[in-house]
PDB file of C-alpha atoms and ligand atoms in Angstrom:
ATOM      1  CA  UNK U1003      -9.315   3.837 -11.646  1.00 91.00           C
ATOM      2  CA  UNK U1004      -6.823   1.000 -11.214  1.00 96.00           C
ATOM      3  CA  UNK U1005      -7.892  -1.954 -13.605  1.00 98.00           C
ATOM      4  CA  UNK U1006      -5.695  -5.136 -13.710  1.00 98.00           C
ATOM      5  CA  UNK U1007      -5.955  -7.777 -16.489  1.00 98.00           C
ATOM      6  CA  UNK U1008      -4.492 -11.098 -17.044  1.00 98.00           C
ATOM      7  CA  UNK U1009      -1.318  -9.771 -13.956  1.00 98.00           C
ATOM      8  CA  UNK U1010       1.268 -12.210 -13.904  1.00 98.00           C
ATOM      9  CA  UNK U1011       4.692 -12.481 -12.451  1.00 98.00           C
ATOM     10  CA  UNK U1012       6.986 -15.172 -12.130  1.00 96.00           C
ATOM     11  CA  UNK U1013      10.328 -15.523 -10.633  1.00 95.00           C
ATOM     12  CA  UNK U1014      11.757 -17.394 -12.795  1.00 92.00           C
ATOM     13  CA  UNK U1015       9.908 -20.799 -13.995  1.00 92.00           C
ATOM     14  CA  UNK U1016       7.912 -20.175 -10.232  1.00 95.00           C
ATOM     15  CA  UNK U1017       4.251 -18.461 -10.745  1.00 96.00           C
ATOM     16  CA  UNK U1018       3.742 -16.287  -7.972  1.00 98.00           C
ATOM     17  CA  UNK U1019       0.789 -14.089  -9.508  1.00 98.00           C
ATOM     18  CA  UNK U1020      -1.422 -16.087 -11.903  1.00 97.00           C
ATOM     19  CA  UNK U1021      -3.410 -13.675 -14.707  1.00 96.00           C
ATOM     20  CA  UNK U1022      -4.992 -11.495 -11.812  1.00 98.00           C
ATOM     21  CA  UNK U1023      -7.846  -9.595 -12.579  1.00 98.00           C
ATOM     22  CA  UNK U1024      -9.182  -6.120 -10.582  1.00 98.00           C
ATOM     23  CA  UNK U1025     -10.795  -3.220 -10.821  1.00 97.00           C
ATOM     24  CA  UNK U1026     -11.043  -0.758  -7.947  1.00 97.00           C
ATOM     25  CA  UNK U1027     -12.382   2.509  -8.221  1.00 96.00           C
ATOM     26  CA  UNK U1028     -11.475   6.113  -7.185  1.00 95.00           C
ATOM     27  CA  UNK U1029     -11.611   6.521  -3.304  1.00 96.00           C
ATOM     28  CA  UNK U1030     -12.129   3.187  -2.561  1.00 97.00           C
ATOM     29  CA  UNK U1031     -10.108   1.150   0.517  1.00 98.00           C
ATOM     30  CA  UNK U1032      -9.702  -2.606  -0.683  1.00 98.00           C
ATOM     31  CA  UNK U1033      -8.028  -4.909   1.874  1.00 98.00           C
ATOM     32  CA  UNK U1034      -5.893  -7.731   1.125  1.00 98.00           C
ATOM     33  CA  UNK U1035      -5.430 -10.830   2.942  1.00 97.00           C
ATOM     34  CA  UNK U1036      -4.424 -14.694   2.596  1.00 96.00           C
ATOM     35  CA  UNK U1037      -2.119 -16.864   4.228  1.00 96.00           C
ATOM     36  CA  UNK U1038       1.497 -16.204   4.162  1.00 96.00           C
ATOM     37  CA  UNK U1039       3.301 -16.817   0.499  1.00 97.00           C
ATOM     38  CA  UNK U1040       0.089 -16.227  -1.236  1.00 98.00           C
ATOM     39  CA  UNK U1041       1.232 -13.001  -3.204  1.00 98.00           C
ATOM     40  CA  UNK U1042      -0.126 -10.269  -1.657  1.00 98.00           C
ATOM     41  CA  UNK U1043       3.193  -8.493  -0.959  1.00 98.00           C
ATOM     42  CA  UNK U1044       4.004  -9.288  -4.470  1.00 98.00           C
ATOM     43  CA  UNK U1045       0.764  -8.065  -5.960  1.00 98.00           C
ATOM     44  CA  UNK U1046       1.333  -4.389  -4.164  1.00 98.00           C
ATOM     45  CA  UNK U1047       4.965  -4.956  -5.842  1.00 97.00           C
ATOM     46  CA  UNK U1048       3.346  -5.598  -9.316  1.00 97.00           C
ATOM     47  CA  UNK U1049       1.438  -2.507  -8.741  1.00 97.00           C
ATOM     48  CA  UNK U1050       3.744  -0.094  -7.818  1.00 96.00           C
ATOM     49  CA  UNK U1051       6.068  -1.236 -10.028  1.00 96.00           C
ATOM     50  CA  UNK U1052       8.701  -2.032  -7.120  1.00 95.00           C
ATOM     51  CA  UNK U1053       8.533  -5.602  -9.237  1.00 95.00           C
ATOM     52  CA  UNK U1054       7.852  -5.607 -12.723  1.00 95.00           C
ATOM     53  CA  UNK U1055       4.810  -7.983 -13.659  1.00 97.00           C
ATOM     54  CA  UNK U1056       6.037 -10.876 -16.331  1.00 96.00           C
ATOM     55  CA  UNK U1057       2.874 -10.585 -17.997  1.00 96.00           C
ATOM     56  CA  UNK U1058      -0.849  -8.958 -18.383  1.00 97.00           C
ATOM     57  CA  UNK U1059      -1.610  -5.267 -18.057  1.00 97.00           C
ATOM     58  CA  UNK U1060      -2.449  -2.425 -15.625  1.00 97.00           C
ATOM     59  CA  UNK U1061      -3.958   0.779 -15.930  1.00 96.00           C
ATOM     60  CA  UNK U1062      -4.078   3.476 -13.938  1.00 94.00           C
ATOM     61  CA  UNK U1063      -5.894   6.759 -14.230  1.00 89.00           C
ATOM     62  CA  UNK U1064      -5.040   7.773 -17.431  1.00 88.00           C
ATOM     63  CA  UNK U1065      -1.470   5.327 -17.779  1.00 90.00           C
ATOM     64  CA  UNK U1066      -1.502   1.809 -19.132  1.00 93.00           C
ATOM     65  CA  UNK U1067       1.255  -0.391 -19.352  1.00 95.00           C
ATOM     66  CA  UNK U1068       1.533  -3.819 -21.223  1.00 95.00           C
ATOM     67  CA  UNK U1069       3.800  -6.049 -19.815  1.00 96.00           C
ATOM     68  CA  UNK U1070       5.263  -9.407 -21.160  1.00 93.00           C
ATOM     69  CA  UNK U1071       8.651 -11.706 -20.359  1.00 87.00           C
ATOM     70  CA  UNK U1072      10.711 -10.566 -23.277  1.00 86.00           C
ATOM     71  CA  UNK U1073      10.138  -6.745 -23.479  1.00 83.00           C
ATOM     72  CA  UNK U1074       9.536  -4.243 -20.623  1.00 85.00           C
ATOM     73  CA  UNK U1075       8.054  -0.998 -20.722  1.00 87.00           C
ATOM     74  CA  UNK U1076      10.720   2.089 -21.351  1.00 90.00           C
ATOM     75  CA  UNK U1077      12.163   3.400 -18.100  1.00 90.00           C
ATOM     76  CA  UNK U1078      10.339   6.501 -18.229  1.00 91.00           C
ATOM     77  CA  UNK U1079       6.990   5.012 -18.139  1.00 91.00           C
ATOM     78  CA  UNK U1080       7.980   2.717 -15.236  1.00 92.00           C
ATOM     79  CA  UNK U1081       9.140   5.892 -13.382  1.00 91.00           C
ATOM     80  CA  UNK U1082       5.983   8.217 -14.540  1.00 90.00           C
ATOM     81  CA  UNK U1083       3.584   5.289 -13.117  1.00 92.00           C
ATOM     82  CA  UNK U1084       5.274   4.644 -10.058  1.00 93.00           C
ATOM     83  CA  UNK U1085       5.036   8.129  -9.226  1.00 92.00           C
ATOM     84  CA  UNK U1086       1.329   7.854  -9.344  1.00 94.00           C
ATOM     85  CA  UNK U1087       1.625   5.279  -6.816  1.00 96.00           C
ATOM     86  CA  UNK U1088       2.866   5.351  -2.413  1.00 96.00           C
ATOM     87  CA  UNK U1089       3.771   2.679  -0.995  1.00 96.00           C
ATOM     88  CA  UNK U1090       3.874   2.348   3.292  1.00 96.00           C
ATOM     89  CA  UNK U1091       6.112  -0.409   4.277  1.00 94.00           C
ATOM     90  CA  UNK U1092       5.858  -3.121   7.400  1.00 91.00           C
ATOM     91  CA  UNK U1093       8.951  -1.407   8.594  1.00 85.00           C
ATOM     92  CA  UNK U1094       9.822   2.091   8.199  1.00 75.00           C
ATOM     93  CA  UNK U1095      12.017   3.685   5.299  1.00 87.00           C
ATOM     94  CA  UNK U1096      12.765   6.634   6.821  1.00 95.00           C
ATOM     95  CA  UNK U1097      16.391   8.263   6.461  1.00 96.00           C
ATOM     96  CA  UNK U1098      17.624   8.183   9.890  1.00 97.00           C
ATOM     97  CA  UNK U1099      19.834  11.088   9.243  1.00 97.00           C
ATOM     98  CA  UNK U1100      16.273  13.450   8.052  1.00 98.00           C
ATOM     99  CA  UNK U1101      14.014  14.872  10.898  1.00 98.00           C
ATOM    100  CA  UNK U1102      10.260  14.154  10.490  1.00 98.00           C
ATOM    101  CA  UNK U1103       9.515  16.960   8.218  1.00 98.00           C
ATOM    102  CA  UNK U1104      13.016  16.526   5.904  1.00 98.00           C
ATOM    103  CA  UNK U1105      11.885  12.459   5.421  1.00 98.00           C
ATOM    104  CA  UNK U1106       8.635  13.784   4.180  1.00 98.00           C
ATOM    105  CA  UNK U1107      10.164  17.290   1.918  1.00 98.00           C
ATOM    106  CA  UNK U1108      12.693  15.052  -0.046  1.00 97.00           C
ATOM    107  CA  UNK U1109      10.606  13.392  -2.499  1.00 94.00           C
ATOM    108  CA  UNK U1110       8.393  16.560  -3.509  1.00 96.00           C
ATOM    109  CA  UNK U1111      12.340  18.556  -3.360  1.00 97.00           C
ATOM    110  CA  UNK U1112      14.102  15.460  -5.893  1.00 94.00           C
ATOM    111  CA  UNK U1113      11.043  14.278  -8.028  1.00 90.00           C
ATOM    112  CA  UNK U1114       8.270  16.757  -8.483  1.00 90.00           C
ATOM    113  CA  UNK U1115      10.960  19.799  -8.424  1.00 93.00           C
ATOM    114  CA  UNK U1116       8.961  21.695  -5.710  1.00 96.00           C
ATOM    115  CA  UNK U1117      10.607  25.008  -4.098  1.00 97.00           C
ATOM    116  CA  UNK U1118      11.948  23.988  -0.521  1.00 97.00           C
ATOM    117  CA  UNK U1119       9.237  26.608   0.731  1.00 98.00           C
ATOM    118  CA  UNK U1120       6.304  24.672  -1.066  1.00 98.00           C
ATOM    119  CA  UNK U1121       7.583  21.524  -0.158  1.00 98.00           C
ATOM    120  CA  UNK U1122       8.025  22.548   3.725  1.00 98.00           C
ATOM    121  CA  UNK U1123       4.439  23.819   3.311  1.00 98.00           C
ATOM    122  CA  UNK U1124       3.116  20.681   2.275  1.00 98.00           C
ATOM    123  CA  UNK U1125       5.393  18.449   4.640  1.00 98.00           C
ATOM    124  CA  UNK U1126       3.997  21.054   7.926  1.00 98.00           C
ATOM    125  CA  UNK U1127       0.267  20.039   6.677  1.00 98.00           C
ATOM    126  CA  UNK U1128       0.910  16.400   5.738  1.00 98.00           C
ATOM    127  CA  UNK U1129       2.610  16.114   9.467  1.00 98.00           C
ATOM    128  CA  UNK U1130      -0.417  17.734  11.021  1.00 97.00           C
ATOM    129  CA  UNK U1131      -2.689  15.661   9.372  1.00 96.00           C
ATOM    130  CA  UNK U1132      -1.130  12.685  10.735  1.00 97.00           C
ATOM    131  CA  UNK U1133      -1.240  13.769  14.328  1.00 97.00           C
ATOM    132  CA  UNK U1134       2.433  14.990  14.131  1.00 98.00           C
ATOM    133  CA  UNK U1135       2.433  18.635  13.698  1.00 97.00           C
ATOM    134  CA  UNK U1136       4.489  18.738  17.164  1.00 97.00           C
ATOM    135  CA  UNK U1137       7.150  16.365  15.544  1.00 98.00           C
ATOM    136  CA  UNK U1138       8.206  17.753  12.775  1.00 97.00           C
ATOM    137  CA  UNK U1139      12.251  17.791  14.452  1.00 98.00           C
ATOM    138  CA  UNK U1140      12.300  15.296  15.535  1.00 98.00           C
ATOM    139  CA  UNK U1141      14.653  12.326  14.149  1.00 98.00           C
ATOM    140  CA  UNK U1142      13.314   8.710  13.512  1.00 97.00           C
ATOM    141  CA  UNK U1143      14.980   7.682  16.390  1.00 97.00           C
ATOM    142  CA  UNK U1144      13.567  10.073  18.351  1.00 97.00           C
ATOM    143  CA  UNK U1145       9.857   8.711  17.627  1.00 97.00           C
ATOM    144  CA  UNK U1146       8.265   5.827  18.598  1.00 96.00           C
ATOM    145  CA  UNK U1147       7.257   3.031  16.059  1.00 96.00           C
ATOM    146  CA  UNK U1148       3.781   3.550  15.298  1.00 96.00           C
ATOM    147  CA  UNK U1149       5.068   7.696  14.660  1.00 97.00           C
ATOM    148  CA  UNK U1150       7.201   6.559  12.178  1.00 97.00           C
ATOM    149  CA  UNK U1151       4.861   5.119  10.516  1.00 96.00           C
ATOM    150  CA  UNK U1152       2.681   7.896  10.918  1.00 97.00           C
ATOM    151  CA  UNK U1153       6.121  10.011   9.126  1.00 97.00           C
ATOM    152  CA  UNK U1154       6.018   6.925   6.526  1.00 97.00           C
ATOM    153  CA  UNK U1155       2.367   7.891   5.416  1.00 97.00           C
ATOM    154  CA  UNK U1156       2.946  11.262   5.540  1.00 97.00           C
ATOM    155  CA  UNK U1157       6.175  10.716   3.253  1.00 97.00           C
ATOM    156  CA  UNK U1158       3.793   8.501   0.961  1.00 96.00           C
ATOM    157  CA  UNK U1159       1.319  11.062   0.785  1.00 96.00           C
ATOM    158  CA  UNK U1160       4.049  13.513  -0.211  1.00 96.00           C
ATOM    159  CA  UNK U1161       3.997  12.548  -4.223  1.00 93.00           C
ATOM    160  CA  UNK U1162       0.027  13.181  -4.249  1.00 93.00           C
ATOM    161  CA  UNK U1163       0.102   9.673  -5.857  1.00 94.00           C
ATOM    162  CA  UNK U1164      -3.430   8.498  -7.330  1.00 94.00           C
ATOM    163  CA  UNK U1165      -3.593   5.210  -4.743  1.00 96.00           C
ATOM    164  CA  UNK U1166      -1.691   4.551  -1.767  1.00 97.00           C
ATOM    165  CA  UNK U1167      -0.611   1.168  -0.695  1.00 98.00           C
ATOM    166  CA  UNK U1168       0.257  -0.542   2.650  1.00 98.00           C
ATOM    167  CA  UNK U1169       2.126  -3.609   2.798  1.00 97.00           C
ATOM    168  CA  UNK U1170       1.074  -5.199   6.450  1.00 97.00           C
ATOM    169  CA  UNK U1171       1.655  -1.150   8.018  1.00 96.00           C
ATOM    170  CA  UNK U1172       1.050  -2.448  11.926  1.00 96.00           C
ATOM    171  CA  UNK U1173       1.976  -5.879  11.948  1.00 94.00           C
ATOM    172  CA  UNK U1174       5.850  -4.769  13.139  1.00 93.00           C
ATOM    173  CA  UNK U1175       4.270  -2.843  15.853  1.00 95.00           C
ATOM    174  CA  UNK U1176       3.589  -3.382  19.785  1.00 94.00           C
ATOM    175  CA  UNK U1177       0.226  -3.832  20.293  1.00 94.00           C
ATOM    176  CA  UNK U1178      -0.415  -0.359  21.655  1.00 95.00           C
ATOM    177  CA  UNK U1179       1.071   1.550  19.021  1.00 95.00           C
ATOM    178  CA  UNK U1180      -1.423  -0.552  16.437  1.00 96.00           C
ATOM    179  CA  UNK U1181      -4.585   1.828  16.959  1.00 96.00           C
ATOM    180  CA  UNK U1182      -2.958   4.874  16.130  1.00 96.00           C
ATOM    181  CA  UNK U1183      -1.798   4.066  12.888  1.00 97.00           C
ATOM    182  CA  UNK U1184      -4.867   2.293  12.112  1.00 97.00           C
ATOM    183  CA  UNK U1185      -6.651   5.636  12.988  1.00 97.00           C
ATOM    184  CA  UNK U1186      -4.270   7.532  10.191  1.00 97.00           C
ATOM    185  CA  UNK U1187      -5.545   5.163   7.932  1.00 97.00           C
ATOM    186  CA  UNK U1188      -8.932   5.019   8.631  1.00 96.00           C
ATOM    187  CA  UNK U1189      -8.894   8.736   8.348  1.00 95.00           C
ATOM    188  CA  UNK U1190      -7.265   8.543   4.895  1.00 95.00           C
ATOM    189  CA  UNK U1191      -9.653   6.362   3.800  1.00 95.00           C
ATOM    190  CA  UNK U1192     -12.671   8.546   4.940  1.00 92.00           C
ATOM    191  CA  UNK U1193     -10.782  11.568   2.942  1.00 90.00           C
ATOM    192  CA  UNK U1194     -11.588   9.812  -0.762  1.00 86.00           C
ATOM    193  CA  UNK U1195      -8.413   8.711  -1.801  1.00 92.00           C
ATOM    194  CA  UNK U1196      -7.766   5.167  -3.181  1.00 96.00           C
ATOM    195  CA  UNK U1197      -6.384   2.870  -0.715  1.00 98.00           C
ATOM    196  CA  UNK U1198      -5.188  -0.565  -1.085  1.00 98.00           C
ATOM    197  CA  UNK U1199      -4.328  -2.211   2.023  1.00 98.00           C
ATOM    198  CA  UNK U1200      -2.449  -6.012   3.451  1.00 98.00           C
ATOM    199  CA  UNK U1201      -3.329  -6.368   6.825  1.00 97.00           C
ATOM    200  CA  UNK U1202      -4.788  -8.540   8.990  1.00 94.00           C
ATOM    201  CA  UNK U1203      -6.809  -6.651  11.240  1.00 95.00           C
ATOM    202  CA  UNK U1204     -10.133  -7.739  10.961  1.00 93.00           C
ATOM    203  CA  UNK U1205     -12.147  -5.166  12.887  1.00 93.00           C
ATOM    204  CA  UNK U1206     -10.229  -2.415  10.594  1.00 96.00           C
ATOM    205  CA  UNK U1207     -11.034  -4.574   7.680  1.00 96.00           C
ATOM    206  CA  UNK U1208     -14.604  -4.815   8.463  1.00 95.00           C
ATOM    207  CA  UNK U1209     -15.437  -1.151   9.145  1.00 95.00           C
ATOM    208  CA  UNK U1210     -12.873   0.078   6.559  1.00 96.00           C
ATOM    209  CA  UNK U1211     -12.422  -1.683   3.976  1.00 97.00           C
ATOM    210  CA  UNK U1212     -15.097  -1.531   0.506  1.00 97.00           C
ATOM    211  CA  UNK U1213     -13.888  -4.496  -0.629  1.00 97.00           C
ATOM    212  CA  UNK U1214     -11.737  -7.098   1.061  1.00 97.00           C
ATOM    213  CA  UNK U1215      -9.672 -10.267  -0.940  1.00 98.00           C
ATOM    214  CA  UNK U1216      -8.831 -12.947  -0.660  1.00 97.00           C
ATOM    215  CA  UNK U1217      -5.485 -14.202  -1.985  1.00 97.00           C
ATOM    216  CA  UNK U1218      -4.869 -17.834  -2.053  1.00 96.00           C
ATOM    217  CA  UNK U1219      -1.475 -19.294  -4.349  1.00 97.00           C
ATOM    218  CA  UNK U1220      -1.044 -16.645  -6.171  1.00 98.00           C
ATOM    219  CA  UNK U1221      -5.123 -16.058  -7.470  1.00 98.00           C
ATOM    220  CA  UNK U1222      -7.241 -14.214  -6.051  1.00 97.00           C
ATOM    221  CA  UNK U1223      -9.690 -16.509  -4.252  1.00 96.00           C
ATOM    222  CA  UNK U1224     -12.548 -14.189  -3.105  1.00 96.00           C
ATOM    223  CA  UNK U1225     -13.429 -10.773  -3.584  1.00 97.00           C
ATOM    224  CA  UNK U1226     -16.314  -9.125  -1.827  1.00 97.00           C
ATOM    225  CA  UNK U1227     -17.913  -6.859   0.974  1.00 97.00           C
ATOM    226  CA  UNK U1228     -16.199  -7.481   4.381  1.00 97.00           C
ATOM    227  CA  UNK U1229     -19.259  -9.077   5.266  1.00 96.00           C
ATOM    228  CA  UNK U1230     -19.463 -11.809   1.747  1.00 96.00           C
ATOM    229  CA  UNK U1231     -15.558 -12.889   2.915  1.00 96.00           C
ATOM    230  CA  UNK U1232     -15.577 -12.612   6.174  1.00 95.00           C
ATOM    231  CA  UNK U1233     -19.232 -13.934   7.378  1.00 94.00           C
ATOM    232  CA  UNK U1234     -20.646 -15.621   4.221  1.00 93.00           C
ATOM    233  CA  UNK U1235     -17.850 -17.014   2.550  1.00 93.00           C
ATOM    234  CA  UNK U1236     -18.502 -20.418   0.727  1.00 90.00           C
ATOM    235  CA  UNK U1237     -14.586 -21.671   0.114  1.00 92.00           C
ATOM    236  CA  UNK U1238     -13.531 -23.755   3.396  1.00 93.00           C
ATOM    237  CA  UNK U1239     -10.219 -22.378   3.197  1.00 92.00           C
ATOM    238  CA  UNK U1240     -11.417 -18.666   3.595  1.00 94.00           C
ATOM    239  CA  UNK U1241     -13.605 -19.627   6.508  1.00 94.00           C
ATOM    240  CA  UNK U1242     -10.900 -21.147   8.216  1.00 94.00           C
ATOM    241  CA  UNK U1243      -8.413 -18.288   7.562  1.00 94.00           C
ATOM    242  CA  UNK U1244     -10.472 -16.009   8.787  1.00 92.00           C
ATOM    243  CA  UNK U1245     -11.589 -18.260  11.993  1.00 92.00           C
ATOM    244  CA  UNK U1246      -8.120 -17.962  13.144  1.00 90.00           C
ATOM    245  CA  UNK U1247      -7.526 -14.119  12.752  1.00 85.00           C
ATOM    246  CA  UNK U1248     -10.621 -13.949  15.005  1.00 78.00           C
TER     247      UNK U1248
HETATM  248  P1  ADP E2117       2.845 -12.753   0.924  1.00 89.77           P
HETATM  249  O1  ADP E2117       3.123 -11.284   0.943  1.00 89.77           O
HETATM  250  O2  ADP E2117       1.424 -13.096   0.657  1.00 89.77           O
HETATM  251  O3  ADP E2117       3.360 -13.440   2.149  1.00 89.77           O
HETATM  252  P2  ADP E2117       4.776 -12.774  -1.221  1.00 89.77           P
HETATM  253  O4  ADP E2117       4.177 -11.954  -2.296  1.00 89.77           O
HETATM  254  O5  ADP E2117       5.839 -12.138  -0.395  1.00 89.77           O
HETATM  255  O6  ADP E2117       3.641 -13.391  -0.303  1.00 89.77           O
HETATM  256  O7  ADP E2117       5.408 -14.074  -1.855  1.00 89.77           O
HETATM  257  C1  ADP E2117       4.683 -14.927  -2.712  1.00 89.77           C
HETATM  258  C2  ADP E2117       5.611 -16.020  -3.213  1.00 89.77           C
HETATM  259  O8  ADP E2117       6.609 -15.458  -4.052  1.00 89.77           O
HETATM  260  C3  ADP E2117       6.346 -16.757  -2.118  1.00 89.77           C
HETATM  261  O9  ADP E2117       6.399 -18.116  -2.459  1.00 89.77           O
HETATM  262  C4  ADP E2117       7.713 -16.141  -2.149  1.00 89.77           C
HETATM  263  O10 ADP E2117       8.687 -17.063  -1.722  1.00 89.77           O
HETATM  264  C5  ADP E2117       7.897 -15.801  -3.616  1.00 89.77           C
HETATM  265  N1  ADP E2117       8.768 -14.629  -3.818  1.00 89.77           N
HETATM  266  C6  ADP E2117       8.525 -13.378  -3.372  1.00 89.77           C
HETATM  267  N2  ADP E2117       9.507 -12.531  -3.746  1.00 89.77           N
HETATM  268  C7  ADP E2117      10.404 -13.288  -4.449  1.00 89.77           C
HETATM  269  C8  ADP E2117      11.643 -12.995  -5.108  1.00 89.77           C
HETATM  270  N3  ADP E2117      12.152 -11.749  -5.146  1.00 89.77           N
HETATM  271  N4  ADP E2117      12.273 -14.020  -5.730  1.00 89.77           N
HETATM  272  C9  ADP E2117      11.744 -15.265  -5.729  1.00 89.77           C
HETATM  273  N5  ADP E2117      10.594 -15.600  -5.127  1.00 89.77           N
HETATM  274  C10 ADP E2117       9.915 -14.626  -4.492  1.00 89.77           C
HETATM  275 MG1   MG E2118       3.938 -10.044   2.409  1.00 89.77          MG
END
């Protein structure tokens, strides 16, 4: 359902992605990890269109786009695919001034021109299947930090995009907040929708993830089962990466 070919992206003269090539399918969980600098940020970027690849092509679902350095795609397919896409951030996005349940109505309200009752409807069940139903009120500030994150999903969620995409979601967490969001996620993934997730928790990698890469200087160095990277992995460089998250 999401095929990449030949990715690229430079910043400037500096190749960050170099020709990636992927194919997930529908309802898979892929997990993403490699040393710091290595892309992976950038790849969800490329992907969600946050960044705008330099070269190569994705498709998704039923969209393709073509990308290359002189000519970009016209704004309104840039804006139809990236609707098709959430993205969960390390830190949370939420509008400080929105309650729970406002952060999560305002995209379905601006960009998919739901009613205000239909898009309460689906921010009350999106809340609830968080774990937040009794939170809806409540302001970010009024919520710890792994419930705003919990608000983030649900606000990701909120477009009905085809693949959802977390960019390190715990790692700006305390440690006891980690599990909860983890369990969100875990739950997600169970549900059949496409997940593609940076993170460096192993034990959610291993149980979670269908597939888990390895990015390595912009290429992806690995891509297997939990069990190919993380146990039988032949590259040095992977078993000693993932010696040190253990
Ligand atoms: P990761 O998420 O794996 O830590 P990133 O995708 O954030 O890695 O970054 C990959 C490389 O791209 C790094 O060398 C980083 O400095 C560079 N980079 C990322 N974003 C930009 C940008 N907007 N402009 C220039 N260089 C960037
Ligand atoms: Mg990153």
């Amino acid at each position: 359902m999401l095929t990449l070919q030949g990715l690229t992206k430079q910043f400037g003269d500096v190749p960050v992605l170099k020709a990636i090539d992927l194919e997930l399918s529908q309802g898979t969980t892929t997990v993403v990890i490699g040393p710091s600098g290595s892309g992976k940020s950038t790849l969800l970027n490329c992907i969600n269109l946050l960044e705008l690849p330099t070269g190569g092509s994705i498709r998704l679902g039923e969209s393709q786009l073509r990308f290359s350095q002189a000519d970009k795609p016209n704004p309104k397919a840039i804006l139809d695919f990236r609707r098709q896409t959430g993205t969960v951030f390390q830190g949370n996005h939420l509008f400080p001034h929105m309650t729970a349940l406002e952060n999560v109505m305002v995209g379905p309200i601006t960009a998919r021109r739901l009613t205000r009752a239909d898009a309460r409807a689906l921010a009350v069940k999106l809340l609830e299947q968080v774990g937040l139903g009794a939170f809806r009120d409540r302001y970010p500030y009024q919520l710890s930090g792994g419930q705003q994150q919990r608000v983030g999903i649900a606000r990701a969620m909120s477009m009905e995009p085809q693949i959802l995409l977390f960019d390190e979601p715990t790692s700006a967490l305390d440690p006891e907040l980690v599990g909860e969001v983890l369990e969100v996620m875990r739950a997600l993934s169970r549900s059949g929708i496409t997940l593609v997730v940076v993170t460096h928790e192993l034990e959610f990698a291993s149980r979670v993830a269908d597939r888990v890469l390895f990015m390595d200087q912009g290429t992806i160095l690995e891509n297997g089962t939990p069990e190919d990277v993380f146990v039988h992995s032949r590259q040095e460089r992977v078993r000693q990466f993932v010696s040190r998250l253990a």
